[in-house]
Amino acid sequence: MAITYLCRHCNTIVGRLEDSQVTEQQLGFTSLTPDERRDIIAYDSNGDINVKVTCEYCSEALRNHPELALISNPLQ
């Protein structure tokens, strides 16, 4: 099982864990609400997990240009 962290805006891979021993509790997933889990976490058919985050580049762009948050996939 791999866990891949992808930027929700530009789809850049932010990080990847190849450790099948890590638990959802250790990753902090258990503290998310059901709606947050649906929005942030996706499970592949092969057991891999994709986690949507915001990379530093997109975070800075959104901080400097808040109007971009109103556009779907503004930084692609």
PDB file of C-alpha atoms in Angstrom:
ATOM      1  CA  MET A   1       0.000   0.000   0.000  1.00  0.00           C
ATOM      2  CA  ALA A   2       1.299   3.422  -0.972  1.00  0.00           C
ATOM      3  CA  ILE A   3       0.034   6.772   0.235  1.00  0.00           C
ATOM      4  CA  THR A   4       0.463   9.600  -2.254  1.00  0.00           C
ATOM      5  CA  TYR A   5      -0.065  13.246  -1.328  1.00  0.00           C
ATOM      6  CA  LEU A   6      -1.183  15.248  -4.377  1.00  0.00           C
ATOM      7  CA  CYS A   7      -1.826  18.970  -4.710  1.00  0.00           C
ATOM      8  CA  ARG A   8      -5.543  19.437  -5.236  1.00  0.00           C
ATOM      9  CA  HIS A   9      -4.886  22.430  -7.509  1.00  0.00           C
ATOM     10  CA  CYS A  10      -1.938  21.513  -9.766  1.00  0.00           C
ATOM     11  CA  ASN A  11      -1.797  17.709  -9.225  1.00  0.00           C
ATOM     12  CA  THR A  12       1.885  17.831  -8.285  1.00  0.00           C
ATOM     13  CA  ILE A  13       3.029  14.923  -6.122  1.00  0.00           C
ATOM     14  CA  VAL A  14       3.922  16.498  -2.783  1.00  0.00           C
ATOM     15  CA  GLY A  15       5.035  13.283  -1.105  1.00  0.00           C
ATOM     16  CA  ARG A  16       4.678   9.513  -1.110  1.00  0.00           C
ATOM     17  CA  LEU A  17       4.841   6.892   1.620  1.00  0.00           C
ATOM     18  CA  GLU A  18       5.481   3.260   0.721  1.00  0.00           C
ATOM     19  CA  ASP A  19       4.986   1.980   4.264  1.00  0.00           C
ATOM     20  CA  SER A  20       2.148  -0.502   4.605  1.00  0.00           C
ATOM     21  CA  GLN A  21       2.570  -0.497   8.395  1.00  0.00           C
ATOM     22  CA  VAL A  22       1.372   3.088   8.903  1.00  0.00           C
ATOM     23  CA  THR A  23      -2.197   3.422  10.171  1.00  0.00           C
ATOM     24  CA  GLU A  24      -4.891   5.975   9.383  1.00  0.00           C
ATOM     25  CA  GLN A  25      -4.710   7.068  13.009  1.00  0.00           C
ATOM     26  CA  GLN A  26      -0.967   7.774  12.695  1.00  0.00           C
ATOM     27  CA  LEU A  27      -1.678   9.836   9.564  1.00  0.00           C
ATOM     28  CA  GLY A  28      -4.379  11.815  11.368  1.00  0.00           C
ATOM     29  CA  PHE A  29      -7.185  10.609   9.103  1.00  0.00           C
ATOM     30  CA  THR A  30      -9.327   9.552  12.061  1.00  0.00           C
ATOM     31  CA  SER A  31      -9.666  13.181  13.188  1.00  0.00           C
ATOM     32  CA  LEU A  32     -11.391  14.153   9.917  1.00  0.00           C
ATOM     33  CA  THR A  33     -15.149  14.410   9.599  1.00  0.00           C
ATOM     34  CA  PRO A  34     -16.850  12.082   7.082  1.00  0.00           C
ATOM     35  CA  ASP A  35     -17.247  15.020   4.653  1.00  0.00           C
ATOM     36  CA  GLU A  36     -13.563  15.954   4.986  1.00  0.00           C
ATOM     37  CA  ARG A  37     -12.552  12.326   4.404  1.00  0.00           C
ATOM     38  CA  ARG A  38     -14.620  12.193   1.183  1.00  0.00           C
ATOM     39  CA  ASP A  39     -13.086  15.465   0.006  1.00  0.00           C
ATOM     40  CA  ILE A  40      -9.471  14.692   0.927  1.00  0.00           C
ATOM     41  CA  ILE A  41      -8.923  10.917   0.716  1.00  0.00           C
ATOM     42  CA  ALA A  42      -9.421   8.578  -2.249  1.00  0.00           C
ATOM     43  CA  TYR A  43      -8.758   4.834  -2.205  1.00  0.00           C
ATOM     44  CA  ASP A  44      -7.538   3.088  -5.384  1.00  0.00           C
ATOM     45  CA  SER A  45      -8.683  -0.404  -6.340  1.00  0.00           C
ATOM     46  CA  ASN A  46      -5.149  -1.689  -5.644  1.00  0.00           C
ATOM     47  CA  GLY A  47      -5.264  -0.429  -2.045  1.00  0.00           C
ATOM     48  CA  ASP A  48      -3.244   2.736  -2.556  1.00  0.00           C
ATOM     49  CA  ILE A  49      -4.437   5.967  -0.939  1.00  0.00           C
ATOM     50  CA  ASN A  50      -4.391   9.395  -2.595  1.00  0.00           C
ATOM     51  CA  VAL A  51      -4.570  12.381  -0.268  1.00  0.00           C
ATOM     52  CA  LYS A  52      -5.430  15.850  -1.600  1.00  0.00           C
ATOM     53  CA  VAL A  53      -3.378  18.649  -0.067  1.00  0.00           C
ATOM     54  CA  THR A  54      -2.209  22.083  -1.241  1.00  0.00           C
ATOM     55  CA  CYS A  55       1.450  22.437  -2.282  1.00  0.00           C
ATOM     56  CA  GLU A  56       3.546  25.421  -1.213  1.00  0.00           C
ATOM     57  CA  TYR A  57       3.406  27.018  -4.670  1.00  0.00           C
ATOM     58  CA  CYS A  58      -0.400  26.887  -4.855  1.00  0.00           C
ATOM     59  CA  SER A  59      -0.748  27.922  -1.219  1.00  0.00           C
ATOM     60  CA  GLU A  60       1.325  31.039  -1.877  1.00  0.00           C
ATOM     61  CA  ALA A  61      -0.553  31.794  -5.114  1.00  0.00           C
ATOM     62  CA  LEU A  62      -3.908  31.487  -3.330  1.00  0.00           C
ATOM     63  CA  ARG A  63      -2.667  33.615  -0.435  1.00  0.00           C
ATOM     64  CA  ASN A  64      -1.522  36.366  -2.852  1.00  0.00           C
ATOM     65  CA  HIS A  65      -4.574  36.051  -5.133  1.00  0.00           C
ATOM     66  CA  PRO A  66      -7.599  34.917  -3.074  1.00  0.00           C
ATOM     67  CA  GLU A  67      -9.856  35.323  -6.104  1.00  0.00           C
ATOM     68  CA  LEU A  68      -8.254  32.167  -7.552  1.00  0.00           C
ATOM     69  CA  ALA A  69     -10.114  30.120  -4.934  1.00  0.00           C
ATOM     70  CA  LEU A  70     -13.344  30.860  -6.804  1.00  0.00           C
ATOM     71  CA  ILE A  71     -12.056  29.185  -9.999  1.00  0.00           C
ATOM     72  CA  SER A  72     -12.128  25.411 -10.454  1.00  0.00           C
ATOM     73  CA  ASN A  73      -8.492  24.177 -10.837  1.00  0.00           C
ATOM     74  CA  PRO A  74      -7.107  27.718 -11.208  1.00  0.00           C
ATOM     75  CA  LEU A  75      -3.446  26.789 -11.339  1.00  0.00           C
ATOM     76  CA  GLN A  76      -3.490  24.091 -13.985  1.00  0.00           C
TER      77      GLN A  76
END
